[in-house]
Amino acid sequence: MPGTTWLAKLRAGLAACGLLAVAACGGASSDDGGPVKVSVWAWYPEFKGVVEAFNASHKDIQVEWTNVGTGPDQYAKLKTAFTAGKGAPDVAMVEFQQIPTFIILDALVDMGEHGANEDKGLYAEWAWSQATDGQKVYAIPVDGGPMALMYRKDLFDQHGIPVPTTWAEYADAAAKIKAADPNGHIASFGSDGGWINGLMWQSGCRPYGYSQATAKDQVKINLTAPECKRVFDLYGDLVEKGLMAKDPFFTADATAALDSGKYWTWAAAGWTPGYVAGSLKNTAGKWAVAPMPQWTAGADEQGDWGGSTFTVTKQAKNPKAATIVARELFGKSKPAWDIGLNKAFLYPLVKDVAADPAFTGKAYEFFNGQKVNEIFVPVSNKLGEFQYTPFQDFVFGELNDRSAEAMSGSRSWDSVLEETQKNVVAYAEQQGFKVSK
């Protein structure tokens, strides 16, 4: 592997550390005669209560939790610790798209050796498939982001605009919204790699292929497939016509636009109800949730935006105890899920939790009493398998940056995926991968 990229350098560093042998490269463990102490890095909201619930019910294992940062900040610290051979936690929260990266770095324990194979039937099938390589269990799913369409029901009703069920109807609704309100937009193109990925997933696109078990040095990249391209054709056309805004998601401007009537829809995720209820104070009760528009009338393609797992690192001195923590911090824990659902607003990937009438039948005041999980749960149940690359952060960065160029006018929309494909393939080959479409 060339030594000019972070992945190549990191893999070399890990090899020098004996492929992160459990005893040789450190980690947290236990006190003599006392409970085993397991260190956990995670950034879940309201996670302190989840840890307290676990510790209260496990006298022989005690979790010591640290929030070292969200997403990329934590991953940077993990990579530093893996390179150094010390300093990583026993258990780390890892998003689905990052799992292949840490697998290829040989940084994760196969939890199947410590009983995790028993959990296969507990979780949504698509999530379990991403947590394993078909042979080894590298992650325990926690939450996901099945996608649906949030929309301003009051405005659609007021102007007699039908809620779109196809993307062609969505484009038609965008024009009608602009005619009804010159300051209105059907939505914003947030230039978020994970969100774009979810839209492509829902379009039937499977742009990535990778298997550590069968071909660890081969990767499939096909971002220019027709099912991917039609997403950018549609959204690019709406942006160029001024029917869709350009604000990045989760900024003050985007939040204000959602809360003022500037945006009439948002292709959002199963964790969205908690976010909007806490952020949009002026429009509570005016929103509703509908299934995502389909590319073909009557089809049932679904996508996911977001989701996370627990992994056990090879720096854990007691991987068996760490696996128990990864499996049981949430897992079947009712106290943990009471917090996860009602305070942290996670979308559960435990099938029994998602199917519980207390979840599916929950009425949301923000959505005027609508039981929105009756929309999200079938989406998660119908999601097909989806793979990621071992360098997905680079892919998402390319999608973000090339989309931003198109929105600024410095790049044509029809070149976004072509340029992203070219750059990602070049990057993969730099890492030593054989690339195919």
XYZ file of C-alpha atoms in Angstrom:
437
model
C 0.000 0.000 0.000
C 1.325 3.460 -0.793
C 2.351 5.487 2.220
C 0.881 8.767 1.011
C -2.584 8.510 2.556
C -3.983 8.310 6.079
C -5.436 4.827 5.548
C -2.190 3.348 4.274
C -0.202 4.978 7.078
C -2.651 3.841 9.701
C -2.674 0.258 8.492
C 1.112 0.236 8.568
C 1.088 1.593 12.101
C -1.338 -1.065 13.235
C 0.792 -3.777 11.690
C 3.729 -2.498 13.724
C 1.560 -2.936 16.800
C 1.084 -6.607 16.025
C -2.288 -6.025 14.388
C -3.556 -4.621 17.648
C -3.045 -7.793 19.617
C -5.289 -7.623 22.632
C -2.680 -7.861 25.365
C 0.140 -6.074 23.607
C -1.562 -2.830 22.710
C -3.382 -1.819 25.864
C -6.931 -0.963 26.868
C -8.995 -0.785 30.040
C -9.787 -3.750 32.247
C -10.687 -4.650 35.823
C -9.615 -4.111 39.379
C -8.464 -7.164 41.348
C -11.404 -8.599 43.224
C -13.807 -5.949 41.978
C -16.113 -5.534 39.024
C -14.650 -5.417 35.540
C -14.440 -1.817 34.359
C -15.222 -1.270 30.682
C -14.466 2.065 29.051
C -16.963 3.388 26.508
C -16.775 6.295 24.075
C -20.141 7.509 22.812
C -22.014 10.724 22.077
C -25.650 9.609 22.356
C -27.930 12.236 23.899
C -29.017 11.452 27.467
C -26.487 8.619 27.576
C -25.601 9.130 31.234
C -28.918 7.600 32.249
C -28.331 4.593 29.987
C -24.943 3.986 31.609
C -26.446 4.316 35.076
C -29.151 1.786 34.180
C -26.543 -0.693 32.931
C -24.336 -0.280 35.986
C -27.301 -0.728 38.329
C -28.189 -4.051 36.700
C -24.651 -5.421 36.243
C -22.736 -5.752 39.491
C -19.778 -7.594 37.933
C -19.249 -5.124 35.066
C -19.224 -1.344 35.367
C -19.165 1.069 32.444
C -16.921 4.123 32.536
C -18.252 6.474 29.871
C -16.503 9.384 28.155
C -17.805 11.677 25.430
C -14.645 12.588 23.510
C -16.521 14.297 20.676
C -19.177 13.760 18.062
C -18.648 11.695 14.913
C -15.483 12.840 13.112
C -13.924 14.152 16.335
C -14.241 10.767 18.007
C -13.071 8.909 14.900
C -9.934 11.050 14.714
C -9.142 10.178 18.330
C -9.771 6.503 17.661
C -7.403 6.509 14.678
C -4.738 8.221 16.766
C -5.151 5.622 19.499
C -5.034 2.741 17.043
C -1.844 4.108 15.491
C -0.231 4.554 18.903
C -1.326 1.117 20.071
C -2.870 2.552 23.226
C -5.531 4.934 24.405
C -8.583 3.477 22.668
C -11.676 2.585 24.693
C -12.899 -0.958 25.134
C -16.215 -0.101 23.453
C -16.785 2.641 20.874
C -19.921 4.026 19.297
C -19.427 3.817 15.522
C -21.825 4.833 12.746
C -22.675 2.199 10.165
C -20.732 3.850 7.345
C -17.536 3.791 9.429
C -17.578 0.086 10.263
C -15.644 -1.060 7.139
C -12.914 1.482 7.888
C -12.247 0.036 11.316
C -12.612 -3.535 10.065
C -9.902 -3.063 7.455
C -7.666 -1.517 10.111
C -8.030 -4.767 12.078
C -9.139 -2.662 15.021
C -12.357 -4.467 15.972
C -13.021 -7.660 17.908
C -15.188 -10.374 16.391
C -17.924 -10.335 19.010
C -19.289 -13.556 17.559
C -16.537 -15.292 19.528
C -18.176 -13.964 22.692
C -21.808 -14.802 22.040
C -22.978 -11.957 19.798
C -24.127 -14.337 17.051
C -27.113 -15.046 19.282
C -28.381 -11.519 18.593
C -28.850 -11.929 14.841
C -32.638 -12.212 15.026
C -32.957 -9.319 17.454
C -32.213 -6.564 14.938
C -33.528 -5.265 11.630
C -32.017 -7.453 8.910
C -30.462 -4.594 6.941
C -28.745 -3.302 10.075
C -27.365 -6.693 11.069
C -25.978 -7.203 7.563
C -23.993 -3.969 7.909
C -22.707 -4.972 11.352
C -21.150 -8.197 10.080
C -19.128 -9.344 7.110
C -21.181 -12.501 6.776
C -18.831 -14.402 9.055
C -17.786 -12.173 11.937
C -19.827 -9.831 14.135
C -18.053 -6.488 14.308
C -20.834 -4.265 15.642
C -24.088 -4.317 17.584
C -26.769 -2.094 16.010
C -28.451 0.556 18.139
C -30.331 3.184 16.135
C -31.124 4.024 12.522
C -32.651 6.653 10.274
C -35.372 5.243 7.994
C -36.456 8.079 5.733
C -39.869 9.673 5.204
C -41.203 13.014 3.982
C -41.963 15.688 6.569
C -44.275 18.326 5.141
C -46.211 21.411 6.195
C -49.708 19.949 6.193
C -51.341 23.297 6.880
C -49.750 24.922 3.825
C -50.396 22.000 1.489
C -54.035 21.940 2.624
C -54.416 25.724 2.413
C -53.249 25.837 -1.196
C -54.819 22.575 -2.333
C -51.490 20.988 -3.282
C -51.539 17.165 -3.127
C -48.859 15.526 -1.008
C -46.494 13.960 -3.580
C -46.328 10.198 -3.843
C -43.818 10.153 -6.722
C -40.772 12.284 -7.427
C -42.461 13.604 -10.568
C -45.312 14.811 -8.362
C -42.716 16.266 -5.992
C -41.270 18.391 -8.807
C -44.789 19.473 -9.772
C -45.520 20.406 -6.150
C -42.319 22.474 -6.068
C -43.580 24.629 -8.934
C -46.986 25.038 -7.293
C -45.370 26.071 -4.005
C -43.351 28.783 -5.730
C -46.493 30.029 -7.471
C -48.379 30.124 -4.171
C -45.542 31.790 -2.251
C -42.622 33.410 -4.119
C -40.536 33.166 -0.927
C -41.348 29.492 -0.427
C -39.303 26.448 -1.447
C -40.242 22.831 -1.440
C -37.085 22.094 0.584
C -33.353 22.768 0.755
C -30.566 20.741 -0.800
C -28.446 20.400 2.316
C -25.255 19.121 0.663
C -24.937 16.442 3.358
C -23.194 13.251 2.256
C -25.222 10.977 4.521
C -28.510 12.528 3.395
C -27.523 12.300 -0.284
C -26.553 8.689 0.312
C -29.998 8.016 1.778
C -31.689 9.524 -1.275
C -29.596 7.344 -3.586
C -30.382 4.276 -1.460
C -34.095 5.097 -1.763
C -33.641 5.472 -5.526
C -32.481 1.858 -5.760
C -28.838 2.823 -6.212
C -26.181 0.580 -4.672
C -23.025 2.535 -5.489
C -20.595 0.688 -3.217
C -19.510 -2.886 -2.783
C -16.989 -4.232 -0.296
C -16.410 -7.481 1.591
C -13.583 -7.909 4.075
C -14.375 -11.615 4.224
C -14.176 -12.411 0.509
C -12.085 -9.713 -1.190
C -10.543 -7.279 1.263
C -8.473 -5.450 -1.370
C -11.303 -5.034 -3.885
C -14.022 -2.407 -3.876
C -16.893 -1.516 -6.182
C -17.606 2.145 -6.901
C -20.477 3.019 -9.235
C -21.769 6.476 -8.376
C -22.725 7.134 -11.996
C -25.356 4.397 -12.147
C -28.694 5.634 -13.549
C -30.390 5.108 -10.180
C -27.857 7.475 -8.589
C -27.856 9.984 -11.419
C -31.606 10.555 -11.418
C -31.409 11.896 -7.860
C -29.030 14.642 -8.957
C -30.958 15.283 -12.161
C -34.102 15.983 -10.153
C -32.605 17.947 -7.299
C -30.208 19.876 -9.520
C -33.081 20.930 -11.761
C -35.101 22.129 -8.757
C -32.165 24.140 -7.412
C -31.395 25.711 -10.791
C -35.037 26.751 -11.203
C -35.054 28.375 -7.773
C -37.642 25.922 -6.483
C -35.272 24.431 -3.908
C -33.077 26.387 -1.498
C -29.368 25.856 -0.819
C -29.009 26.171 2.959
C -26.881 23.500 4.681
C -28.828 21.424 7.171
C -28.735 22.140 10.919
C -27.564 25.740 10.541
C -29.402 28.652 12.114
C -30.645 29.726 8.674
C -31.971 26.276 7.817
C -33.709 25.917 11.163
C -35.301 29.352 10.803
C -36.444 28.479 7.284
C -38.097 25.265 8.464
C -39.809 27.207 11.243
C -41.033 30.103 9.099
C -42.684 28.508 6.077
C -39.754 29.006 3.711
C -39.360 25.217 3.432
C -42.479 23.143 2.960
C -40.930 19.654 3.096
C -37.909 17.794 4.371
C -36.869 14.281 3.352
C -35.956 13.377 6.889
C -35.220 10.368 9.107
C -36.631 8.378 12.003
C -34.655 10.419 14.530
C -36.099 13.680 13.160
C -39.204 13.931 15.388
C -37.082 14.666 18.431
C -34.905 17.168 16.599
C -37.753 19.213 15.149
C -39.783 19.152 18.359
C -36.860 20.737 20.166
C -35.891 23.184 17.413
C -39.042 24.403 15.649
C -41.145 26.333 18.140
C -43.309 28.399 15.784
C -44.688 25.616 13.617
C -45.424 22.844 16.118
C -48.656 21.095 15.172
C -48.429 22.183 11.537
C -46.242 19.374 10.236
C -47.081 15.821 9.192
C -45.127 12.816 7.921
C -45.814 10.867 4.713
C -43.973 8.038 2.946
C -41.126 9.049 0.671
C -42.092 9.769 -2.943
C -41.279 6.885 -5.268
C -39.453 6.979 -8.594
C -42.069 4.662 -10.082
C -45.715 4.909 -9.076
C -46.637 2.021 -6.805
C -43.032 1.072 -6.024
C -41.780 0.659 -2.464
C -38.091 1.615 -2.418
C -36.787 2.923 0.895
C -33.635 4.607 2.198
C -31.857 5.310 5.457
C -30.058 8.401 6.733
C -27.921 7.778 9.778
C -27.553 5.106 12.399
C -24.988 3.791 14.836
C -23.624 0.751 16.610
C -21.370 -0.350 19.436
C -18.044 -1.974 18.575
C -15.378 -3.609 20.741
C -11.817 -2.538 19.993
C -8.826 -4.855 20.043
C -7.321 -2.755 22.803
C -9.898 -4.190 25.223
C -8.144 -6.433 27.755
C -11.407 -8.205 28.510
C -13.235 -8.496 25.176
C -15.850 -10.831 26.661
C -16.928 -8.234 29.226
C -16.743 -5.504 26.589
C -18.999 -7.566 24.322
C -21.565 -7.863 27.111
C -21.513 -4.073 27.393
C -21.906 -3.604 23.631
C -24.810 -6.058 23.537
C -26.630 -4.935 26.667
C -26.218 -1.164 27.009
C -29.334 -0.977 24.854
C -30.205 -4.420 23.460
C -33.239 -5.705 25.377
C -32.889 -3.167 28.204
C -36.255 -1.533 28.875
C -34.788 1.244 31.076
C -32.249 2.090 28.358
C -34.872 2.217 25.631
C -37.217 4.282 27.791
C -34.447 6.886 27.759
C -33.464 6.264 24.143
C -36.989 6.678 22.816
C -38.452 9.337 25.089
C -35.456 11.549 25.858
C -32.821 10.903 23.173
C -35.408 10.271 20.407
C -33.463 7.419 18.838
C -35.049 5.228 16.202
C -34.613 1.660 17.569
C -33.164 -1.121 15.450
C -34.243 -3.774 17.948
C -37.249 -5.240 16.129
C -39.355 -5.863 19.238
C -38.809 -2.317 20.481
C -39.763 -0.831 17.109
C -42.863 -3.057 16.923
C -44.032 -2.228 20.452
C -47.388 -0.380 20.368
C -45.909 2.066 22.866
C -43.584 3.160 20.035
C -45.670 2.663 16.910
C -48.749 4.106 18.596
C -47.054 7.119 20.140
C -48.830 10.351 19.171
C -46.520 13.330 18.628
C -47.803 16.729 19.661
C -45.434 18.393 17.191
C -47.153 16.494 14.363
C -50.646 17.383 15.614
C -51.082 13.995 17.251
C -49.967 11.934 14.253
C -48.471 8.538 15.069
C -45.484 9.109 12.824
C -43.724 5.866 13.712
C -46.474 4.083 11.794
C -44.675 5.588 8.782
C -41.065 5.046 9.870
C -41.312 1.448 11.142
C -42.483 -0.092 7.827
C -39.670 1.783 6.078
C -37.041 0.185 8.300
C -38.679 -3.215 7.880
C -38.498 -2.924 4.079
C -34.956 -1.584 3.739
C -32.723 -3.689 1.533
C -29.062 -4.443 2.099
C -26.589 -1.647 1.501
C -22.788 -1.654 1.668
C -20.191 1.018 2.362
C -16.536 1.455 1.461
C -13.586 1.401 3.890
C -13.120 5.124 3.160
C -16.688 6.369 3.344
C -15.734 9.637 5.017
C -13.811 10.529 1.855
C -16.796 9.569 -0.325
C -19.195 11.671 1.737
C -16.737 14.556 1.626
C -16.637 14.353 -2.164
C -20.428 14.289 -2.393
C -20.600 17.310 -0.086
C -17.950 19.329 -1.890
C -18.990 18.594 -5.462
C -22.637 19.326 -4.619
C -21.609 22.597 -2.996
C -19.748 23.526 -6.186
C -22.884 22.864 -8.223
C -24.969 25.019 -5.902
C -22.455 27.851 -6.169
C -22.533 27.652 -9.965
C -18.908 26.620 -10.353
C -19.862 23.116 -11.518
C -22.724 21.717 -13.573
C -25.091 19.405 -11.749
C -24.664 16.686 -14.351
C -20.925 16.566 -13.601
C -21.230 16.128 -9.816
C -21.347 12.355 -9.785
C -18.873 11.967 -12.657
C -16.284 14.041 -10.788
C -17.038 12.292 -7.509
C -16.650 8.902 -9.192
C -13.309 9.912 -10.705
C -11.932 11.267 -7.431
C -13.128 8.351 -5.318
C -11.698 5.783 -7.734
C -8.344 7.593 -7.740
C -8.345 7.700 -3.942
C -9.214 4.004 -3.675
C -6.418 3.068 -6.056
C -3.988 5.204 -4.043
C -4.916 3.066 -1.046
C -4.065 -0.061 -3.017
C -7.601 -1.235 -3.797
C -8.618 -2.821 -7.069
C -11.676 -0.906 -8.228
C -14.546 -2.159 -10.349
C -17.994 -0.835 -11.228
